[in-house]
Structure formats: structure tokens, C-alpha cells
């Protein structure tokens, strides 16, 4: 049985629908990503999973429990890092860990958790003195302090520099490897492509697509982009006849084709058959950005 089941969830504020019939399941032990533009309904969806908001319609189950009716049970199996998280500026890392541990009947060993997340040397440091990356490490620790089966991480790396972001990615992978299911909300394409086993793309309150990162990329209109300068002009009809060709552009002697692997194979055969040399040949696979743009009509 999936550890998270979201079925037909709807939520409106002041007559404006924010989440419009969203459904998906999350399997135990995976990193499941929720990806979408700002205002798409991502955070409202996970707040329904966390029990922080009540759906107007539809249902949510976490480990078989309803986050609204079985709030106490859900708090024992789910940990969360909210989109905007802050602590009292003068609280130390150790005090925060001890405070949160006191909220659970069987908490994790906060000392071991601090060591695992590289916080041991910062135990006496006040929250206000932590760097952005150190604060995120602390929030992950606080989300894990209750020994949850599921952890929700909402926009965890927003505002971090590239080094801190990659360090946080490694921590998320360690959390998953320890047996905890991760529900990751993000708008960073690289982050989703690097971490997630599956991704639900949410747009305008609905699930626009749900697949693996590779599966989403394969849906892009041009999954492979090929650019080159031919040593001699190629017949336009031959280029237009290439299989799976999505677009064809020639400018200043340069040729740009979008298509699939089959398009590239046929192009190479055409070059060989006509004795044409492809100068400055580049073959680039589409990214999750391209798939996102095709699915939502918005730039990532």
C-alpha cells in the first residue's frame, strides 16, 4: 500500500480554487517530487498532507491515517520542514533539538542526529548565528527528531548558495537511504532531476504530468537538440523527412534540429550518404526545464 495517498483533493480560498482535484500516490522509500511554478498549489497540497489544512473535497491518507481525523497518529509518522521556517533567534541548536525531542514519546537520539547532520560543533550556537546551510541542516534534524516514516521538505534549498544546495541534496539522499520516504516540494529543475524517483508536475492547481524525471524529459517536444554547420548545403526536403523531427531551423549556414534519438541516427546516415561533414556538431538532450516548459507553458 502506498504510504501517501492523495485522491481528488480540492481547496479554495475566498472563492478562488487553488487545488483542483489533485491525485497521486507516494511509495514507501522513494523521493517523490512536487514541481511547479509559484502559485501552482504545491504548498497547499502538502499542507493538506501534513494536516495543516483541511481539503474542501477529496481525501488524504498517510500510512493509512487521515491527517485531520487521526492528527495524533499522523504526527508520529510524519515530520515536516515548512516553506517558511524560523526559530527564536537566541535559541541554540542543542536547545532546539531537545525542545522538539520532548514533543515525542520515542524521539531519535538528538546527539546522534546532530552528528549525522554535521551539527555537533554548532550545538551551542544560537539560531541567528547559523549560516543558511546550517539552518537547513537544523530544520532537517528537527523534521527527523520524531523518527518519522515520511518527511515533507518544502522549498528546502531556496536562498542557498550552490555549494550549500548540493550539500543539502546529499543530506536528502542520506535521509532516503536510511529508510525514510521523502516528499520534496521544489521549483528547482536541477534539484528535482537529481533527487526524485518520480515527479508530479502541478500547474494551475492540477497534476499536469506524473512520471520519472527521464519519463518527463522524453515528453519534451524536442527531446534531443542537434546543431551543426554542414560543409555543403543539405536538401531541405531530406532534412524535413527525418523521422521524429519536431522542428528544423537554418540560419547563417547553421542547422538546428529538435527531435529524438531516431532523428539523430537518421541525420548521421544522411550526412554519410551525401558525403557532408558536420562542423561544430553538438547533440544535447532535453532537460527537465524543456519538459516543464512544454507541460506548463511557462519558463522554469
mmCIF file of C-alpha atoms in Angstrom:
data_model
loop_
_atom_site.group_PDB
_atom_site.id
_atom_site.type_symbol
_atom_site.label_atom_id
_atom_site.label_comp_id
_atom_site.label_asym_id
_atom_site.label_seq_id
_atom_site.Cartn_x
_atom_site.Cartn_y
_atom_site.Cartn_z
ATOM 1 C CA UNK A 1 0.000 0.000 0.000
ATOM 2 C CA UNK A 2 1.363 3.469 -0.826
ATOM 3 C CA UNK A 3 2.487 5.402 2.240
ATOM 4 C CA UNK A 4 0.792 8.578 0.953
ATOM 5 C CA UNK A 5 -2.489 8.603 -0.989
ATOM 6 C CA UNK A 6 -3.954 11.872 -2.275
ATOM 7 C CA UNK A 7 -7.258 11.477 -4.096
ATOM 8 C CA UNK A 8 -9.273 14.236 -5.745
ATOM 9 C CA UNK A 9 -8.176 16.932 -3.304
ATOM 10 C CA UNK A 10 -9.715 20.362 -3.811
ATOM 11 C CA UNK A 11 -9.071 23.559 -1.874
ATOM 12 C CA UNK A 12 -10.300 27.123 -2.420
ATOM 13 C CA UNK A 13 -9.658 30.410 -0.670
ATOM 14 C CA UNK A 14 -12.256 33.167 -0.892
ATOM 15 C CA UNK A 15 -13.924 31.523 -3.850
ATOM 16 C CA UNK A 16 -10.647 31.084 -5.748
ATOM 17 C CA UNK A 17 -9.723 27.442 -6.393
ATOM 18 C CA UNK A 18 -6.066 26.785 -5.569
ATOM 19 C CA UNK A 19 -6.040 22.978 -5.708
ATOM 20 C CA UNK A 20 -8.410 21.448 -8.226
ATOM 21 C CA UNK A 21 -8.770 17.668 -7.979
ATOM 22 C CA UNK A 22 -5.167 16.631 -7.366
ATOM 23 C CA UNK A 23 -4.440 12.899 -7.063
ATOM 24 C CA UNK A 24 -1.186 10.975 -6.633
ATOM 25 C CA UNK A 25 0.380 8.231 -4.515
ATOM 26 C CA UNK A 26 3.821 8.004 -2.940
ATOM 27 C CA UNK A 27 5.501 4.647 -2.470
ATOM 28 C CA UNK A 28 7.448 3.908 0.687
ATOM 29 C CA UNK A 29 11.185 4.555 0.388
ATOM 30 C CA UNK A 30 11.113 6.927 -2.594
ATOM 31 C CA UNK A 31 11.841 10.614 -3.038
ATOM 32 C CA UNK A 32 8.662 11.954 -4.592
ATOM 33 C CA UNK A 33 8.898 15.448 -6.031
ATOM 34 C CA UNK A 34 6.163 18.053 -6.413
ATOM 35 C CA UNK A 35 7.259 20.537 -9.037
ATOM 36 C CA UNK A 36 5.519 23.606 -10.381
ATOM 37 C CA UNK A 37 5.580 27.377 -10.810
ATOM 38 C CA UNK A 38 4.878 29.731 -7.923
ATOM 39 C CA UNK A 39 1.189 29.791 -7.065
ATOM 40 C CA UNK A 40 0.512 26.425 -8.697
ATOM 41 C CA UNK A 41 -0.878 24.882 -5.488
ATOM 42 C CA UNK A 42 2.193 22.907 -4.377
ATOM 43 C CA UNK A 43 2.372 24.134 -0.797
ATOM 44 C CA UNK A 44 -1.396 23.946 -0.242
ATOM 45 C CA UNK A 45 -1.315 20.332 -1.433
ATOM 46 C CA UNK A 46 1.413 19.280 1.006
ATOM 47 C CA UNK A 47 -0.228 21.254 3.825
ATOM 48 C CA UNK A 48 -3.273 19.018 3.283
ATOM 49 C CA UNK A 49 -0.948 16.002 3.536
ATOM 50 C CA UNK A 50 0.532 17.391 6.752
ATOM 51 C CA UNK A 51 -2.899 18.073 8.241
ATOM 52 C CA UNK A 52 -2.261 21.813 8.437
ATOM 53 C CA UNK A 53 -5.171 22.486 6.064
ATOM 54 C CA UNK A 54 -8.450 20.681 5.579
ATOM 55 C CA UNK A 55 -9.347 19.790 1.965
ATOM 56 C CA UNK A 56 -12.703 21.089 0.762
ATOM 57 C CA UNK A 57 -13.145 17.796 -1.100
ATOM 58 C CA UNK A 58 -11.219 14.594 -1.700
ATOM 59 C CA UNK A 59 -9.173 12.542 0.730
ATOM 60 C CA UNK A 60 -5.629 12.176 2.039
ATOM 61 C CA UNK A 61 -4.073 9.160 3.746
ATOM 62 C CA UNK A 62 -0.622 8.984 5.348
ATOM 63 C CA UNK A 63 0.323 5.441 6.342
ATOM 64 C CA UNK A 64 -3.394 4.682 6.209
ATOM 65 C CA UNK A 65 -4.287 7.564 8.533
ATOM 66 C CA UNK A 66 -6.384 10.653 7.850
ATOM 67 C CA UNK A 67 -4.297 13.769 8.713
ATOM 68 C CA UNK A 68 -7.424 15.557 10.004
ATOM 69 C CA UNK A 69 -9.219 12.831 11.952
ATOM 70 C CA UNK A 70 -6.058 10.986 13.049
ATOM 71 C CA UNK A 71 -3.854 14.010 13.750
ATOM 72 C CA UNK A 72 -2.008 12.423 16.699
ATOM 73 C CA UNK A 73 -1.256 9.277 14.717
ATOM 74 C CA UNK A 74 -0.007 11.231 11.704
ATOM 75 C CA UNK A 75 2.332 13.377 13.831
ATOM 76 C CA UNK A 76 4.033 10.146 14.900
ATOM 77 C CA UNK A 77 4.775 9.007 11.348
ATOM 78 C CA UNK A 78 5.307 12.326 9.525
ATOM 79 C CA UNK A 79 7.916 15.019 10.021
ATOM 80 C CA UNK A 80 7.895 18.333 8.168
ATOM 81 C CA UNK A 81 10.015 21.316 7.239
ATOM 82 C CA UNK A 82 7.711 24.150 6.229
ATOM 83 C CA UNK A 83 8.242 26.541 3.336
ATOM 84 C CA UNK A 84 8.983 29.407 5.725
ATOM 85 C CA UNK A 85 10.612 28.164 8.922
ATOM 86 C CA UNK A 86 12.149 30.240 11.701
ATOM 87 C CA UNK A 87 13.192 29.702 15.298
ATOM 88 C CA UNK A 88 13.630 32.126 18.162
ATOM 89 C CA UNK A 89 16.918 33.933 17.337
ATOM 90 C CA UNK A 90 18.612 33.220 20.678
ATOM 91 C CA UNK A 91 17.759 29.530 20.921
ATOM 92 C CA UNK A 92 20.803 27.291 20.490
ATOM 93 C CA UNK A 93 20.953 24.255 18.239
ATOM 94 C CA UNK A 94 21.036 21.943 21.271
ATOM 95 C CA UNK A 95 18.068 23.660 22.910
ATOM 96 C CA UNK A 96 16.032 23.386 19.710
ATOM 97 C CA UNK A 97 16.807 19.686 19.336
ATOM 98 C CA UNK A 98 15.968 18.980 22.990
ATOM 99 C CA UNK A 99 12.748 21.005 22.779
ATOM 100 C CA UNK A 100 11.490 19.174 19.716
ATOM 101 C CA UNK A 101 12.571 15.777 21.110
ATOM 102 C CA UNK A 102 10.442 16.457 24.206
ATOM 103 C CA UNK A 103 7.337 16.562 21.961
ATOM 104 C CA UNK A 104 7.585 12.870 21.001
ATOM 105 C CA UNK A 105 7.134 9.698 23.073
ATOM 106 C CA UNK A 106 10.023 7.925 21.354
ATOM 107 C CA UNK A 107 12.304 10.538 19.764
ATOM 108 C CA UNK A 108 15.531 9.916 17.932
ATOM 109 C CA UNK A 109 18.775 10.449 19.822
ATOM 110 C CA UNK A 110 19.314 14.156 19.178
ATOM 111 C CA UNK A 111 23.080 13.825 19.735
ATOM 112 C CA UNK A 112 23.369 11.150 17.053
ATOM 113 C CA UNK A 113 21.129 13.176 14.745
ATOM 114 C CA UNK A 114 23.293 16.272 15.240
ATOM 115 C CA UNK A 115 26.411 14.259 14.446
ATOM 116 C CA UNK A 116 24.807 12.745 11.360
ATOM 117 C CA UNK A 117 23.886 16.195 10.022
ATOM 118 C CA UNK A 118 27.189 17.842 10.872
ATOM 119 C CA UNK A 119 25.820 19.993 13.696
ATOM 120 C CA UNK A 120 27.849 18.736 16.659
ATOM 121 C CA UNK A 121 30.238 21.664 16.588
ATOM 122 C CA UNK A 122 27.287 24.078 16.410
ATOM 123 C CA UNK A 123 25.286 22.769 19.388
ATOM 124 C CA UNK A 124 25.993 25.869 21.475
ATOM 125 C CA UNK A 125 25.483 28.291 18.550
ATOM 126 C CA UNK A 126 22.385 30.479 18.574
ATOM 127 C CA UNK A 127 19.994 30.136 15.645
ATOM 128 C CA UNK A 128 20.581 33.718 14.483
ATOM 129 C CA UNK A 129 24.313 32.993 14.108
ATOM 130 C CA UNK A 130 23.893 29.966 11.826
ATOM 131 C CA UNK A 131 24.543 30.179 8.083
ATOM 132 C CA UNK A 132 21.759 29.418 5.630
ATOM 133 C CA UNK A 133 23.046 25.901 5.031
ATOM 134 C CA UNK A 134 23.416 25.232 8.778
ATOM 135 C CA UNK A 135 19.838 26.387 9.394
ATOM 136 C CA UNK A 136 18.600 23.992 6.737
ATOM 137 C CA UNK A 137 20.564 21.155 8.354
ATOM 138 C CA UNK A 138 18.891 22.010 11.640
ATOM 139 C CA UNK A 139 15.430 22.050 10.060
ATOM 140 C CA UNK A 140 16.085 18.612 8.571
ATOM 141 C CA UNK A 141 17.165 17.389 12.014
ATOM 142 C CA UNK A 142 14.001 18.798 13.607
ATOM 143 C CA UNK A 143 11.870 17.119 10.915
ATOM 144 C CA UNK A 144 13.553 13.792 11.707
ATOM 145 C CA UNK A 145 13.626 14.059 15.509
ATOM 146 C CA UNK A 146 10.377 12.122 15.883
ATOM 147 C CA UNK A 147 11.653 9.066 13.938
ATOM 148 C CA UNK A 148 9.107 9.601 11.118
ATOM 149 C CA UNK A 149 8.406 7.224 8.270
ATOM 150 C CA UNK A 150 7.716 10.206 5.987
ATOM 151 C CA UNK A 151 9.342 13.631 5.884
ATOM 152 C CA UNK A 152 7.968 16.597 3.930
ATOM 153 C CA UNK A 153 10.559 19.137 2.748
ATOM 154 C CA UNK A 154 9.031 22.276 1.234
ATOM 155 C CA UNK A 155 11.367 24.508 -0.829
ATOM 156 C CA UNK A 156 14.260 23.388 1.368
ATOM 157 C CA UNK A 157 17.105 24.883 -0.669
ATOM 158 C CA UNK A 158 15.587 28.251 -1.609
ATOM 159 C CA UNK A 159 18.109 31.007 -0.911
ATOM 160 C CA UNK A 160 21.104 28.711 -0.522
ATOM 161 C CA UNK A 161 24.312 29.182 -2.482
ATOM 162 C CA UNK A 162 25.267 26.394 -4.956
ATOM 163 C CA UNK A 163 27.660 24.662 -2.521
ATOM 164 C CA UNK A 164 25.141 24.649 0.361
ATOM 165 C CA UNK A 165 22.407 23.473 -2.024
ATOM 166 C CA UNK A 166 24.448 20.477 -3.158
ATOM 167 C CA UNK A 167 25.376 19.616 0.422
ATOM 168 C CA UNK A 168 21.664 19.670 1.275
ATOM 169 C CA UNK A 169 20.919 17.389 -1.681
ATOM 170 C CA UNK A 170 23.404 14.861 -0.299
ATOM 171 C CA UNK A 171 21.641 15.019 3.077
ATOM 172 C CA UNK A 172 18.257 14.368 1.455
ATOM 173 C CA UNK A 173 19.674 11.298 -0.280
ATOM 174 C CA UNK A 174 21.058 10.085 3.064
ATOM 175 C CA UNK A 175 17.614 10.528 4.630
ATOM 176 C CA UNK A 176 16.043 8.398 1.897
ATOM 177 C CA UNK A 177 18.801 5.788 2.199
ATOM 178 C CA UNK A 178 18.021 5.493 5.918
ATOM 179 C CA UNK A 179 14.521 4.261 5.010
ATOM 180 C CA UNK A 180 12.530 7.484 5.296
ATOM 181 C CA UNK A 181 10.163 8.414 2.460
ATOM 182 C CA UNK A 182 10.720 11.990 1.253
ATOM 183 C CA UNK A 183 8.024 14.262 -0.194
ATOM 184 C CA UNK A 184 10.026 17.094 -1.750
ATOM 185 C CA UNK A 185 8.440 20.345 -2.930
ATOM 186 C CA UNK A 186 10.667 22.397 -5.208
ATOM 187 C CA UNK A 187 10.768 24.745 -8.170
ATOM 188 C CA UNK A 188 14.411 23.967 -8.978
ATOM 189 C CA UNK A 189 14.547 21.766 -12.080
ATOM 190 C CA UNK A 190 18.097 20.542 -11.415
ATOM 191 C CA UNK A 191 17.147 19.599 -7.863
ATOM 192 C CA UNK A 192 14.116 17.597 -8.974
ATOM 193 C CA UNK A 193 16.029 15.847 -11.758
ATOM 194 C CA UNK A 194 18.913 14.963 -9.425
ATOM 195 C CA UNK A 195 16.938 13.715 -6.416
ATOM 196 C CA UNK A 196 13.483 12.484 -7.329
ATOM 197 C CA UNK A 197 12.424 8.958 -8.224
ATOM 198 C CA UNK A 198 9.114 10.331 -9.530
ATOM 199 C CA UNK A 199 7.733 13.828 -10.014
ATOM 200 C CA UNK A 200 4.231 15.276 -10.099
ATOM 201 C CA UNK A 201 4.187 18.491 -12.134
ATOM 202 C CA UNK A 202 1.441 20.719 -10.728
ATOM 203 C CA UNK A 203 0.135 23.620 -12.783
ATOM 204 C CA UNK A 204 -2.879 25.801 -12.029
ATOM 205 C CA UNK A 205 -3.951 23.505 -9.222
ATOM 206 C CA UNK A 206 -3.908 20.306 -11.255
ATOM 207 C CA UNK A 207 -1.442 17.491 -11.961
ATOM 208 C CA UNK A 208 -0.150 18.234 -15.452
ATOM 209 C CA UNK A 209 2.064 15.132 -15.543
ATOM 210 C CA UNK A 210 3.379 12.415 -13.238
ATOM 211 C CA UNK A 211 6.395 10.347 -14.225
ATOM 212 C CA UNK A 212 10.062 9.684 -13.581
ATOM 213 C CA UNK A 213 12.414 12.557 -14.447
ATOM 214 C CA UNK A 214 13.523 10.663 -17.560
ATOM 215 C CA UNK A 215 9.915 9.998 -18.495
ATOM 216 C CA UNK A 216 9.028 13.673 -18.209
ATOM 217 C CA UNK A 217 12.059 14.699 -20.280
ATOM 218 C CA UNK A 218 11.051 12.245 -23.000
ATOM 219 C CA UNK A 219 7.746 14.140 -23.335
ATOM 220 C CA UNK A 220 9.504 17.338 -24.372
ATOM 221 C CA UNK A 221 8.648 18.344 -27.929
ATOM 222 C CA UNK A 222 12.306 18.076 -28.861
ATOM 223 C CA UNK A 223 13.941 15.540 -26.569
ATOM 224 C CA UNK A 224 17.256 15.928 -28.444
ATOM 225 C CA UNK A 225 18.625 19.147 -29.967
ATOM 226 C CA UNK A 226 21.271 18.844 -32.703
ATOM 227 C CA UNK A 227 23.203 21.819 -34.082
ATOM 228 C CA UNK A 228 25.889 21.799 -36.786
ATOM 229 C CA UNK A 229 27.315 23.646 -39.761
ATOM 230 C CA UNK A 230 27.273 21.431 -42.888
ATOM 231 C CA UNK A 231 30.265 21.557 -45.263
ATOM 232 C CA UNK A 232 27.709 21.850 -48.090
ATOM 233 C CA UNK A 233 24.014 22.712 -48.022
ATOM 234 C CA UNK A 234 21.744 19.749 -47.344
ATOM 235 C CA UNK A 235 18.467 19.430 -49.279
ATOM 236 C CA UNK A 236 15.685 20.938 -47.181
ATOM 237 C CA UNK A 237 13.361 18.112 -48.218
ATOM 238 C CA UNK A 238 15.795 15.493 -46.868
ATOM 239 C CA UNK A 239 16.041 17.295 -43.529
ATOM 240 C CA UNK A 240 12.269 17.722 -43.319
ATOM 241 C CA UNK A 241 11.850 13.983 -43.950
ATOM 242 C CA UNK A 242 13.946 12.965 -40.917
ATOM 243 C CA UNK A 243 11.873 10.727 -38.607
ATOM 244 C CA UNK A 244 10.510 12.162 -35.322
ATOM 245 C CA UNK A 245 11.626 15.668 -36.333
ATOM 246 C CA UNK A 246 9.936 18.287 -34.118
ATOM 247 C CA UNK A 247 11.487 21.426 -35.629
ATOM 248 C CA UNK A 248 14.055 22.425 -38.243
ATOM 249 C CA UNK A 249 15.791 25.792 -38.488
ATOM 250 C CA UNK A 250 18.588 27.053 -40.761
ATOM 251 C CA UNK A 251 20.265 30.387 -40.088
ATOM 252 C CA UNK A 252 23.591 31.820 -41.312
ATOM 253 C CA UNK A 253 24.662 28.405 -42.539
ATOM 254 C CA UNK A 254 23.915 26.713 -39.213
ATOM 255 C CA UNK A 255 21.323 23.956 -38.863
ATOM 256 C CA UNK A 256 19.324 23.294 -35.686
ATOM 257 C CA UNK A 257 17.134 20.224 -35.390
ATOM 258 C CA UNK A 258 14.962 19.072 -32.498
ATOM 259 C CA UNK A 259 13.710 15.534 -32.366
ATOM 260 C CA UNK A 260 14.625 12.206 -30.802
ATOM 261 C CA UNK A 261 17.475 9.719 -30.875
ATOM 262 C CA UNK A 262 15.885 8.318 -34.043
ATOM 263 C CA UNK A 263 16.190 11.760 -35.651
ATOM 264 C CA UNK A 264 19.911 11.908 -34.812
ATOM 265 C CA UNK A 265 20.551 8.421 -36.201
ATOM 266 C CA UNK A 266 18.814 9.285 -39.468
ATOM 267 C CA UNK A 267 20.736 12.583 -39.693
ATOM 268 C CA UNK A 268 24.084 10.828 -39.320
ATOM 269 C CA UNK A 269 23.058 8.405 -42.074
ATOM 270 C CA UNK A 270 22.093 11.358 -44.299
ATOM 271 C CA UNK A 271 25.467 13.040 -43.707
ATOM 272 C CA UNK A 272 27.309 9.836 -44.582
ATOM 273 C CA UNK A 273 25.186 9.223 -47.673
ATOM 274 C CA UNK A 274 25.747 12.724 -49.028
ATOM 275 C CA UNK A 275 29.403 12.918 -48.021
ATOM 276 C CA UNK A 276 28.705 16.012 -45.905
ATOM 277 C CA UNK A 277 30.890 16.949 -42.939
ATOM 278 C CA UNK A 278 29.098 18.374 -39.873
ATOM 279 C CA UNK A 279 31.312 21.073 -38.388
ATOM 280 C CA UNK A 280 30.816 22.111 -34.734
ATOM 281 C CA UNK A 281 28.368 19.234 -34.244
ATOM 282 C CA UNK A 282 26.579 19.335 -30.893
ATOM 283 C CA UNK A 283 23.952 16.866 -29.706
ATOM 284 C CA UNK A 284 22.229 17.904 -26.471
ATOM 285 C CA UNK A 285 19.480 16.021 -24.684
ATOM 286 C CA UNK A 286 16.476 17.966 -23.449
ATOM 287 C CA UNK A 287 16.318 18.762 -19.748
ATOM 288 C CA UNK A 288 13.551 18.881 -17.204
ATOM 289 C CA UNK A 289 13.354 22.614 -17.948
ATOM 290 C CA UNK A 290 12.295 21.803 -21.513
ATOM 291 C CA UNK A 291 9.702 19.294 -20.352
ATOM 292 C CA UNK A 292 8.396 21.751 -17.751
ATOM 293 C CA UNK A 293 8.000 24.453 -20.368
ATOM 294 C CA UNK A 294 6.125 22.104 -22.685
ATOM 295 C CA UNK A 295 3.846 20.890 -19.887
ATOM 296 C CA UNK A 296 3.027 24.242 -18.260
ATOM 297 C CA UNK A 297 3.706 26.777 -20.974
ATOM 298 C CA UNK A 298 5.875 28.706 -18.507
ATOM 299 C CA UNK A 299 9.607 29.227 -18.262
ATOM 300 C CA UNK A 300 11.145 27.393 -15.320
#
